[in-house]
């Protein structure tokens, strides 16, 4: 999967690097692998979970980023580790559960 920030979409390429599917979900800023068939993507103030099904990209679920002091939080990068998501904004690092619960603000 490739993020195309200029055209606000994601592209799925096959093993020959040919385009097989696109998903227009907004401007992707960061992405990480959750499982072999699922990617977590930061899109503005939300996290989208994109699954690959029969060589097609499908948005499986999503949740809004939250911080009790910052309702306009935007995620710029994302990482998955041991069942948790780590999302960086311009000013802080947040730890979320895969269900979207804010676990802690780390920095």
mmCIF file of N, CA and C in Angstrom, residues 2 23-24 29 33 38 40 42 83 89 106:
data_model
loop_
_atom_site.group_PDB
_atom_site.id
_atom_site.type_symbol
_atom_site.label_atom_id
_atom_site.label_comp_id
_atom_site.label_asym_id
_atom_site.label_seq_id
_atom_site.Cartn_x
_atom_site.Cartn_y
_atom_site.Cartn_z
ATOM 1 N N UNK A 2 0.463 2.240 -0.725
ATOM 2 C CA UNK A 2 1.200 3.489 -0.863
ATOM 3 C C UNK A 2 0.247 4.640 -0.552
ATOM 4 N N UNK A 23 -8.298 4.011 -2.649
ATOM 5 C CA UNK A 23 -9.284 4.368 -1.630
ATOM 6 C C UNK A 23 -9.154 5.851 -1.355
ATOM 7 N N UNK A 24 -10.213 6.606 -1.591
ATOM 8 C CA UNK A 24 -10.209 8.046 -1.356
ATOM 9 C C UNK A 24 -10.789 8.319 0.022
ATOM 10 N N UNK A 29 -1.493 10.988 6.266
ATOM 11 C CA UNK A 29 -0.249 11.595 6.738
ATOM 12 C C UNK A 29 0.739 10.566 7.263
ATOM 13 N N UNK A 33 1.519 -0.888 9.747
ATOM 14 C CA UNK A 33 0.882 -2.192 9.629
ATOM 15 C C UNK A 33 0.374 -2.641 10.995
ATOM 16 N N UNK A 38 -4.111 -5.518 7.443
ATOM 17 C CA UNK A 38 -4.735 -4.297 7.957
ATOM 18 C C UNK A 38 -3.686 -3.225 8.227
ATOM 19 N N UNK A 40 -3.156 0.857 9.690
ATOM 20 C CA UNK A 40 -3.685 2.014 10.404
ATOM 21 C C UNK A 40 -3.152 3.276 9.753
ATOM 22 N N UNK A 42 -3.278 7.684 9.669
ATOM 23 C CA UNK A 42 -3.714 8.970 10.210
ATOM 24 C C UNK A 42 -4.234 9.816 9.055
ATOM 25 N N UNK A 83 -0.094 -4.295 20.353
ATOM 26 C CA UNK A 83 -1.519 -4.046 20.521
ATOM 27 C C UNK A 83 -1.904 -2.614 20.824
ATOM 28 N N UNK A 89 1.461 14.008 17.263
ATOM 29 C CA UNK A 89 0.940 15.258 16.713
ATOM 30 C C UNK A 89 2.127 16.209 16.607
ATOM 31 N N UNK A 106 2.014 10.635 26.339
ATOM 32 C CA UNK A 106 3.355 10.267 26.770
ATOM 33 C C UNK A 106 4.316 11.435 26.828
#
